[in-house]
Amino acid sequence: MIVAFLPGVSGATLMALAIPFTLAWEPLPIALLFGGLVGGATFMGSVTAILFNVPGSGPSAATLIDGHPLARQGLARTALGCAALSSALGSTVGILLLILLLPVMRPAIMAFGSPELLVLALWGLVTVAAISRGSGWRALAIAGLGLLFAFIGHDPRTGEQRFTFGWWYLWDGLALVPAMLGLFSLAETIDLAVSNRHTISGSSRAIELGGSVLDGARAVLRHPGLLLRSALTGTVVGIIPGVGGTVASFLAYGQAVQTARDQSRFGDGDIRGVIAPEAAHDAKDGGALLPVLAFGIPGSEATAVLMAALLLHGVVPGRELLTDRLPLVFVLIWSLFLSNWLTSLVGLLVVRPLAALTVVRVQSIAPIILVLVCLGAYLSEGRLADVGVAFLFGVLGYYMKKHGWPRIPFVIALLLGGSIELNLHVSWQLLELGRLDLLARPVLLVLVALTTVSVLMARWQPRRAGRSR
Amino acid sequence: MRAGMTRREALSSLGVVGAAGLLGGVSCARETVSKSASGCESLNATRIRWIVPHSPGGGYDAESRMLEPFLERRLGVEIAVENMPGAGGLIGARALSAAPRDGSSLGILGMPGLLVASAIGEAGALDPTAFTILGRISRSWHVWATGRTSRIHTLDDAIASARKKPLVAGISEVGSVNFTSLTVSASILDVPITLVAGFDGSRAAALAAARGDVDLVCFDFEAIRSPLESGELRAILQVSDRVTDPHPSLAGVPTLGGLGGVASGAMTDALIELIASGRVAAAPPAMERALAACLSNAVDETLRSPELGAVARRRLDVATGADALRDVRAASRDLAALLDPVRRALKTIRG
């Protein structure tokens, strides 16, 4: 928990760092460690997102959309309490779904091929562009710009370099974490610094802060349907190898907005905007274990490191885990479950002192946020150039905010652009070779329907005016 | 007279005691590392940066972190594993190449990938033989595999099927070692293939084969071990001159080198040499001989140590620095034999 407070340090990083210390261990304690590290890291990423608008990891970026505005309204305790309980409950749902899906894990994973991944990514893009405030054309334009940035790097089909200008740094494309840190955290910090606000919350004393941890917890219990839908989204996305928690969080956020009757407060501190991404983010870890168990294929970065650790100890992930090593599987599951709840409970204990940080004067807190942003940008891949990128995007993000251009469609396009292009190319090649029968893929048809509904809902729902985010 | 300390004094005292304890502990720890090591006297570095040119959690990273504590003890120097992913390993390799030659930077490199990049003239490629090679850690032999629902169960089935209609083969990165292994071995066996490029790594391609979207994939055995074990994939050919692994999924699967006939020749030898060059522990080019020899000995002793063997339940395939360098040079020299099919495949994809 403590180390994961640093932006850019994820559960996977912690697990990789721990590998040398586990060489003499048996597999069971390694499974316990995995659950502890991964479960402990996710909530802390949300803490920095809510308090300082600094996402601790990619998935936490969706939490800050409504989490930080709540902190600015003096409701940091409510937001943190909500995040803690959503996180724990989302993880629980993800684990339950994992256990329920075990008998059908193979068909569940096999159902998602390149065409399905393409449409899933398009759905994510369309959803987020549709829910953005202000002009729809602006959202589409900015999403287009995000896609252009996403194409920097190499062509997935030919392997040739594109838009890198011979600069090594861009060979694998633009890194998402520094871009997000800049667009959200740095931009908001600049805005905070030039504004008239004395503190993040606007209050100068902790006693003036409103809200409470209980309010946050009650909010989660008042929206059971949203919690379940978001956890389901997270679990399903977690099952698909290589998609990631960031997609899960934003997809869940998108569906939360689209299915809400009153959307006016999203982006301005709607508690539902905290429940959805938090539940999805933690549910994803349960889903990510399914491809490990079914095929020995990691479903996420964290499970990739877990697999490496297990392989070093002679345990081959895959069906063997379910036949010869069933106790190990359940240790993994329980470890994930308990660590999420423990993290949330411990997190709740420190909510009050953490929330008090929102009454620290801007002159004192802004430099700290700046340092966190620099650390987060550097720690994500260990490259100094990422810090520069964060600053560039920080300036861009500030001007986008100032002139009413939404930033979320840009981030989502940057995140999903690579997947869209890659899966489009593969699907097209397979289609040309006659290897795909699109009408015989039910999951694909469902995803196409969901995407169409998202587009139509965006057209029919009244455009929401106000500040773009 | 004061009866006792004030709170501030008590806290200050605790702080001093704590700091002293910490410093003492650190000193003892460092002293312990120094005393137990049979280190290189010519190594001036107090800390070694071990570069891993791939992300945490992969094979390179896992092997490095497995080696780290044992090599630390042998050298008597702290080793810090640093991941430098990007450009298929080239970014990390370039960082190692440009590092000072004083032993403060070492790393793990995948020689097949660097050799291929250099041979086909990829931008930014390096000369792998220029590195100071300290020892070979492992090798990753490649395997042709089909999905469990595929009508292709054996290599003969694949050849017969390809005669009617080219096999559809899934690959991830164009220009990678897997790409080279697949195109060259298909050329050797005269098996027409159509490449579907762009899968997001070996896992996505393996799933596509298991699903039946593609007929064939070719990846290193460890990358697709789990799907092979679970029966989702079926191995039909080992791209090697010997049995890759005494694993049930490879029982009875022919090796390219053992096929004879059209499969024997310079191209087969060159391909096997390429893959056999393996993953090596390396230092920057043109390192001073005494230091290189000392580091090489330390790496070799570590790799062959019983305590590493006890924890490395996955088989390593070690060699001394001199033997590993010899293999890399042989692979580099004979690479020209492989370029024709690779360039033809690149032309088809890139136009």
XYZ file of C-alpha atoms in Angstrom, chain A:
469
model
C 0.000 0.000 0.000
C 2.687 2.444 1.029
C 4.851 1.961 -2.056
C 1.832 1.899 -4.346
C 1.011 5.439 -3.188
C 3.694 6.492 -5.671
C 2.210 7.046 -9.093
C 3.609 4.675 -11.709
C 4.227 1.867 -9.239
C 1.742 -0.886 -9.907
C 1.144 -4.294 -8.385
C 3.034 -5.846 -11.315
C 6.114 -3.715 -10.599
C 6.037 -4.666 -6.935
C 5.655 -8.334 -7.798
C 8.610 -8.216 -10.211
C 10.748 -6.542 -7.547
C 9.800 -9.262 -5.093
C 10.809 -12.189 -7.325
C 14.440 -12.506 -6.131
C 13.247 -12.701 -2.529
C 10.876 -15.557 -3.329
C 13.334 -17.904 -4.984
C 13.541 -20.207 -2.002
C 9.801 -20.064 -1.299
C 7.191 -22.651 -2.032
C 4.448 -21.739 -4.528
C 1.772 -21.234 -1.850
C 3.436 -18.224 -0.173
C 4.073 -16.758 -3.640
C 0.367 -16.926 -4.354
C -0.304 -15.167 -1.054
C 2.234 -12.491 -1.908
C 0.680 -11.952 -5.350
C -2.742 -11.350 -3.911
C -1.327 -9.051 -1.285
C 0.705 -6.920 -3.662
C -1.880 -6.627 -6.413
C -4.813 -6.104 -4.078
C -2.912 -3.604 -2.000
C -1.768 -1.493 -4.927
C -5.038 -0.726 -6.677
C -6.836 1.292 -3.997
C -3.832 3.484 -3.231
C -3.671 4.548 -6.881
C -7.196 5.884 -6.456
C -6.249 7.831 -3.338
C -3.807 10.039 -5.218
C -6.286 10.347 -8.079
C -9.007 11.653 -5.764
C -6.887 13.898 -3.578
C -4.401 15.331 -6.043
C -5.797 14.464 -9.466
C -2.705 12.299 -9.948
C -3.686 8.830 -11.162
C -1.593 6.240 -9.350
C -1.932 3.966 -12.351
C -3.716 4.002 -15.696
C -7.054 2.650 -14.407
C -7.233 5.330 -11.695
C -7.518 8.017 -14.362
C -11.220 7.236 -14.698
C -11.693 7.702 -10.943
C -10.266 11.196 -10.955
C -12.892 12.481 -13.399
C -15.432 12.694 -10.600
C -13.281 11.819 -7.592
C -11.137 14.931 -7.659
C -14.049 17.342 -8.138
C -15.534 15.808 -5.004
C -12.299 16.559 -3.175
C -12.434 20.133 -4.493
C -15.892 20.430 -3.009
C -14.543 19.394 0.387
C -15.976 15.881 0.063
C -12.702 13.953 -0.097
C -13.758 11.682 2.757
C -16.917 10.717 0.916
C -14.997 10.012 -2.279
C -12.341 7.940 -0.515
C -14.904 6.012 1.488
C -16.837 5.311 -1.689
C -13.677 4.205 -3.527
C -12.674 1.899 -0.693
C -15.981 0.061 -0.551
C -16.467 -0.050 -4.342
C -12.978 -1.436 -4.665
C -13.579 -4.202 -2.130
C -17.039 -5.109 -3.410
C -15.935 -4.961 -7.045
C -13.095 -7.341 -6.282
C -15.490 -9.680 -4.495
C -17.848 -9.760 -7.474
C -14.904 -10.365 -9.795
C -13.752 -13.307 -7.716
C -17.252 -14.779 -7.496
C -17.624 -14.491 -11.255
C -14.226 -16.135 -11.676
C -15.366 -19.123 -9.624
C -18.681 -19.313 -11.496
C -16.971 -19.091 -14.874
C -14.332 -21.716 -14.158
C -16.372 -24.528 -15.740
C -16.906 -22.465 -18.892
C -13.631 -20.591 -18.932
C -12.416 -21.949 -22.222
C -15.415 -20.867 -24.332
C -15.504 -17.549 -22.470
C -11.945 -16.689 -23.467
C -12.096 -18.226 -26.934
C -15.108 -16.061 -27.722
C -12.904 -12.959 -27.964
C -10.857 -12.899 -31.145
C -9.538 -10.014 -33.212
C -12.958 -8.897 -34.551
C -14.432 -8.870 -31.039
C -11.480 -6.945 -29.640
C -11.808 -4.426 -32.464
C -15.471 -3.770 -31.798
C -14.885 -3.695 -28.019
C -12.252 -1.012 -28.484
C -14.538 0.925 -30.845
C -17.325 0.689 -28.301
C -15.042 2.160 -25.687
C -14.089 5.013 -27.990
C -17.637 5.745 -29.057
C -18.954 5.587 -25.500
C -16.474 8.015 -24.083
C -16.736 10.411 -27.013
C -20.515 10.268 -26.668
C -20.535 11.044 -22.955
C -18.175 13.968 -23.162
C -19.592 17.281 -22.360
C -19.968 20.172 -24.724
C -19.967 19.844 -28.481
C -20.024 16.306 -29.872
C -17.940 17.509 -32.796
C -15.235 18.672 -30.443
C -15.199 15.292 -28.732
C -14.892 13.520 -32.074
C -12.180 15.877 -33.258
C -10.164 15.424 -30.104
C -10.632 11.667 -30.264
C -9.291 11.813 -33.805
C -6.243 13.688 -32.554
C -5.773 11.035 -29.895
C -5.892 8.343 -32.557
C -3.196 10.145 -34.536
C -0.979 10.190 -31.481
C -1.768 6.503 -30.924
C -0.383 5.669 -34.363
C 3.074 6.944 -33.465
C 5.471 4.036 -33.260
C 5.477 1.080 -35.574
C 2.963 -0.274 -38.041
C 1.629 -3.509 -36.497
C 1.354 -5.186 -39.888
C 4.651 -4.291 -41.528
C 6.776 -3.503 -38.493
C 7.945 -0.243 -40.090
C 8.434 2.898 -38.058
C 5.889 5.726 -38.281
C 6.090 9.326 -37.069
C 9.089 8.547 -34.869
C 11.405 11.001 -36.701
C 14.246 8.631 -35.927
C 13.808 9.175 -32.197
C 14.227 5.966 -30.201
C 11.908 7.132 -27.508
C 8.957 6.927 -29.876
C 9.707 3.474 -31.274
C 7.047 1.795 -29.175
C 4.666 4.705 -29.352
C 3.713 7.406 -26.903
C 3.550 6.197 -23.316
C 0.078 6.509 -21.833
C 0.928 7.175 -18.183
C 3.011 10.346 -18.720
C 0.412 11.642 -21.176
C -2.386 11.093 -18.653
C -0.399 12.569 -15.796
C 0.210 15.645 -17.880
C -3.285 16.034 -19.307
C -5.057 15.624 -15.980
C -2.766 16.099 -13.028
C -0.383 18.720 -14.305
C -3.075 20.632 -16.129
C -5.218 20.750 -12.974
C -2.218 21.779 -10.900
C -1.511 24.662 -13.269
C -5.188 25.599 -13.080
C -5.091 25.405 -9.291
C -1.986 27.537 -9.130
C -3.378 30.312 -11.333
C -6.830 30.233 -9.778
C -8.021 32.058 -6.677
C -8.327 28.856 -4.655
C -6.233 28.747 -1.506
C -6.585 24.990 -1.050
C -7.781 22.063 -3.126
C -11.041 21.793 -1.213
C -11.567 25.526 -0.829
C -11.645 25.089 2.963
C -8.786 26.172 5.151
C -9.432 23.822 8.051
C -10.081 20.085 8.113
C -13.009 20.608 10.429
C -14.757 22.534 7.662
C -14.646 19.557 5.325
C -17.977 18.015 4.541
C -18.965 14.461 3.859
C -17.806 11.359 5.632
C -16.580 7.858 4.992
C -20.025 6.539 5.910
C -21.667 8.778 3.314
C -19.348 7.317 0.723
C -20.068 3.765 1.792
C -23.819 4.404 1.820
C -23.608 5.817 -1.691
C -22.171 2.525 -2.917
C -24.951 0.545 -1.262
C -27.542 2.860 -2.802
C -26.377 1.887 -6.311
C -26.159 -1.915 -6.296
C -27.090 -2.221 -9.947
C -24.330 0.138 -11.036
C -21.834 -1.683 -8.839
C -22.759 -5.048 -10.303
C -22.735 -3.805 -13.915
C -19.356 -2.159 -13.426
C -17.868 -5.204 -11.726
C -19.200 -7.374 -14.539
C -17.619 -5.039 -17.104
C -14.319 -5.193 -15.258
C -14.384 -8.978 -14.974
C -15.205 -9.500 -18.644
C -12.483 -7.087 -19.727
C -10.075 -8.790 -17.338
C -10.789 -12.139 -18.974
C -9.631 -10.835 -22.338
C -5.840 -11.089 -22.414
C -4.032 -7.865 -23.109
C -6.905 -5.373 -22.770
C -6.089 -4.006 -19.323
C -7.604 -2.274 -16.336
C -7.606 1.190 -17.875
C -10.043 0.092 -20.567
C -12.195 -1.617 -17.933
C -12.375 1.520 -15.797
C -13.260 3.841 -18.659
C -15.795 1.430 -20.147
C -17.480 1.134 -16.777
C -17.473 4.908 -16.383
C -18.978 5.281 -19.839
C -21.774 2.835 -19.161
C -22.447 4.528 -15.821
C -23.004 7.848 -17.590
C -25.035 6.448 -20.430
C -27.357 4.461 -18.189
C -27.924 7.293 -15.693
C -31.197 9.203 -15.836
C -29.580 12.364 -14.571
C -26.194 12.855 -16.184
C -25.794 16.519 -15.281
C -23.311 16.044 -12.478
C -20.929 13.628 -14.147
C -17.554 15.298 -14.380
C -18.480 17.672 -11.559
C -18.339 15.246 -8.664
C -21.004 12.616 -9.230
C -20.397 9.794 -6.768
C -21.478 7.274 -9.391
C -18.426 8.356 -11.375
C -16.291 6.960 -8.549
C -18.274 3.766 -7.934
C -18.149 2.532 -11.530
C -14.412 2.723 -12.327
C -13.364 1.544 -8.873
C -15.570 -1.521 -9.014
C -14.426 -2.355 -12.553
C -10.758 -1.829 -11.814
C -10.713 -4.290 -8.945
C -13.060 -6.796 -10.528
C -10.635 -7.044 -13.427
C -8.022 -8.861 -11.278
C -10.384 -11.769 -10.726
C -11.168 -11.972 -14.443
C -7.479 -11.820 -15.345
C -6.872 -15.118 -13.546
C -9.186 -16.968 -15.908
C -6.889 -17.083 -18.975
C -4.030 -18.068 -16.661
C -6.028 -21.055 -15.449
C -7.502 -21.957 -18.826
C -4.521 -21.533 -21.099
C -1.575 -20.431 -19.035
C -1.843 -17.081 -20.801
C -1.667 -13.983 -18.620
C -4.725 -11.764 -18.632
C -2.924 -8.706 -17.283
C 0.513 -7.350 -16.504
C 0.236 -8.511 -12.900
C -0.714 -12.076 -13.853
C 2.189 -12.106 -16.329
C 4.579 -11.500 -13.458
C 2.770 -14.065 -11.320
C 3.191 -16.628 -14.082
C 6.886 -15.830 -14.350
C 7.253 -16.316 -10.610
C 5.351 -19.617 -10.671
C 7.302 -20.906 -13.677
C 10.540 -20.214 -11.827
C 9.232 -22.569 -9.167
C 8.288 -25.322 -11.540
C 4.557 -24.615 -11.516
C 3.265 -24.383 -15.068
C 0.183 -22.176 -15.216
C -2.700 -23.671 -17.115
C -4.972 -26.638 -16.673
C -2.439 -28.280 -14.355
C -3.331 -25.667 -11.758
C -6.928 -26.844 -11.712
C -6.150 -30.535 -11.671
C -2.971 -31.018 -9.634
C -2.744 -27.685 -7.823
C -6.259 -26.738 -6.899
C -5.280 -25.595 -3.373
C -2.857 -23.111 -4.974
C -5.679 -21.699 -7.083
C -7.834 -21.112 -4.051
C -4.957 -19.579 -2.139
C -4.629 -17.133 -5.042
C -8.306 -16.362 -4.980
C -8.541 -15.935 -1.207
C -5.388 -13.880 -1.144
C -6.817 -11.474 -3.711
C -10.119 -11.295 -1.845
C -8.635 -10.709 1.588
C -6.014 -8.220 0.466
C -8.615 -6.074 -1.301
C -10.795 -5.952 1.805
C -7.830 -5.409 4.097
C -6.532 -2.603 1.895
C -9.929 -0.966 1.847
C -10.298 -1.263 5.630
C -6.812 0.052 6.308
C -7.403 2.717 3.709
C -10.562 3.796 5.489
C -8.616 4.201 8.711
C -6.327 6.731 7.087
C -9.038 8.594 5.178
C -9.290 11.395 7.728
C -5.594 12.362 7.732
C -5.448 11.883 3.956
C -8.509 14.046 3.380
C -6.906 16.740 5.515
C -4.324 17.161 2.762
C -7.021 18.947 0.752
C -6.902 21.881 3.179
C -3.160 22.381 2.785
C -2.447 25.632 1.004
C -2.007 25.438 -2.754
C 1.463 27.010 -2.508
C 2.541 24.024 -0.406
C 0.637 21.229 -2.092
C 1.227 22.159 -5.724
C 4.987 21.483 -5.603
C 4.301 18.123 -3.970
C 1.848 17.240 -6.725
C 4.448 18.318 -9.246
C 6.985 15.983 -7.683
C 4.452 13.134 -7.667
C 3.743 13.729 -11.352
C 7.451 13.710 -12.208
C 7.981 10.556 -10.136
C 4.993 8.857 -11.673
C 6.053 9.729 -15.188
C 9.590 8.485 -14.585
C 8.721 5.354 -12.605
C 6.259 4.015 -15.162
C 9.000 3.022 -17.659
C 12.187 4.408 -16.116
C 12.737 7.017 -18.862
C 13.563 10.642 -18.215
C 11.941 11.665 -21.492
C 8.574 10.610 -20.023
C 8.828 13.506 -17.575
C 9.232 15.908 -20.478
C 6.240 14.352 -22.203
C 4.189 14.808 -19.044
C 5.050 18.499 -18.987
C 4.198 18.947 -22.664
C 0.849 17.294 -22.196
C 0.349 19.290 -19.039
C 0.539 22.517 -21.000
C -1.679 21.047 -23.716
C -4.174 19.827 -21.126
C -4.340 23.219 -19.444
C -5.144 24.978 -22.707
C -7.675 22.315 -23.610
C -9.375 22.857 -20.269
C -9.230 26.617 -20.601
C -10.794 26.624 -24.056
C -13.435 23.972 -23.454
C -11.960 21.012 -25.277
C -12.659 17.641 -23.601
C -9.614 15.633 -22.603
C -11.133 12.216 -21.904
C -11.797 11.331 -25.560
C -8.151 12.118 -26.298
C -6.912 9.789 -23.555
C -9.279 7.001 -24.529
C -8.291 7.287 -28.173
C -4.615 7.203 -27.188
C -5.305 4.133 -25.080
C -7.424 2.246 -27.587
C -5.942 3.439 -30.872
C -3.226 0.778 -30.956
C -5.672 -2.024 -30.241
C -8.132 -0.709 -32.843
C -5.501 -0.603 -35.572
C -3.895 -3.926 -34.675
C -7.164 -5.839 -34.517
C -8.498 -4.100 -37.615
C -5.470 -5.241 -39.615
C -5.613 -8.822 -38.325
C -9.385 -9.069 -38.804
C -9.136 -7.654 -42.323
C -6.385 -10.092 -43.277
C -8.371 -13.048 -41.875
C -11.514 -11.855 -43.650
C -9.689 -11.599 -46.970
C -8.394 -15.129 -46.487
C -11.903 -16.392 -45.760
C -11.022 -17.411 -42.209
C -13.767 -15.423 -40.506
C -17.518 -15.856 -40.620
C -18.637 -12.682 -38.877
C -22.269 -13.717 -38.617
C -21.335 -16.905 -36.792
C -19.739 -15.027 -33.908
C -22.444 -14.226 -31.341
C -20.188 -12.189 -29.054
C -19.254 -10.001 -32.001
C -22.888 -9.421 -32.860
C -23.667 -8.491 -29.243
C -20.773 -6.036 -29.150
C -21.856 -4.474 -32.449
C -25.341 -4.071 -31.015
C -23.987 -2.453 -27.839
C -21.871 -0.056 -29.866
C -24.840 0.877 -32.044
C -27.001 1.464 -28.980
C -24.284 3.679 -27.473
C -24.146 5.774 -30.610
C -27.927 6.083 -30.813
C -28.253 6.933 -27.123
C -25.670 9.652 -27.547
C -27.725 11.116 -30.412
C -31.048 10.939 -28.571
C -29.969 12.071 -25.140
C -29.990 15.850 -24.755
C -26.548 17.322 -25.126
C -25.195 18.234 -21.705
C -23.930 21.784 -21.574
C -21.285 23.062 -19.232
C -17.621 22.629 -18.560
C -15.832 20.178 -20.788
C -13.542 17.584 -19.174
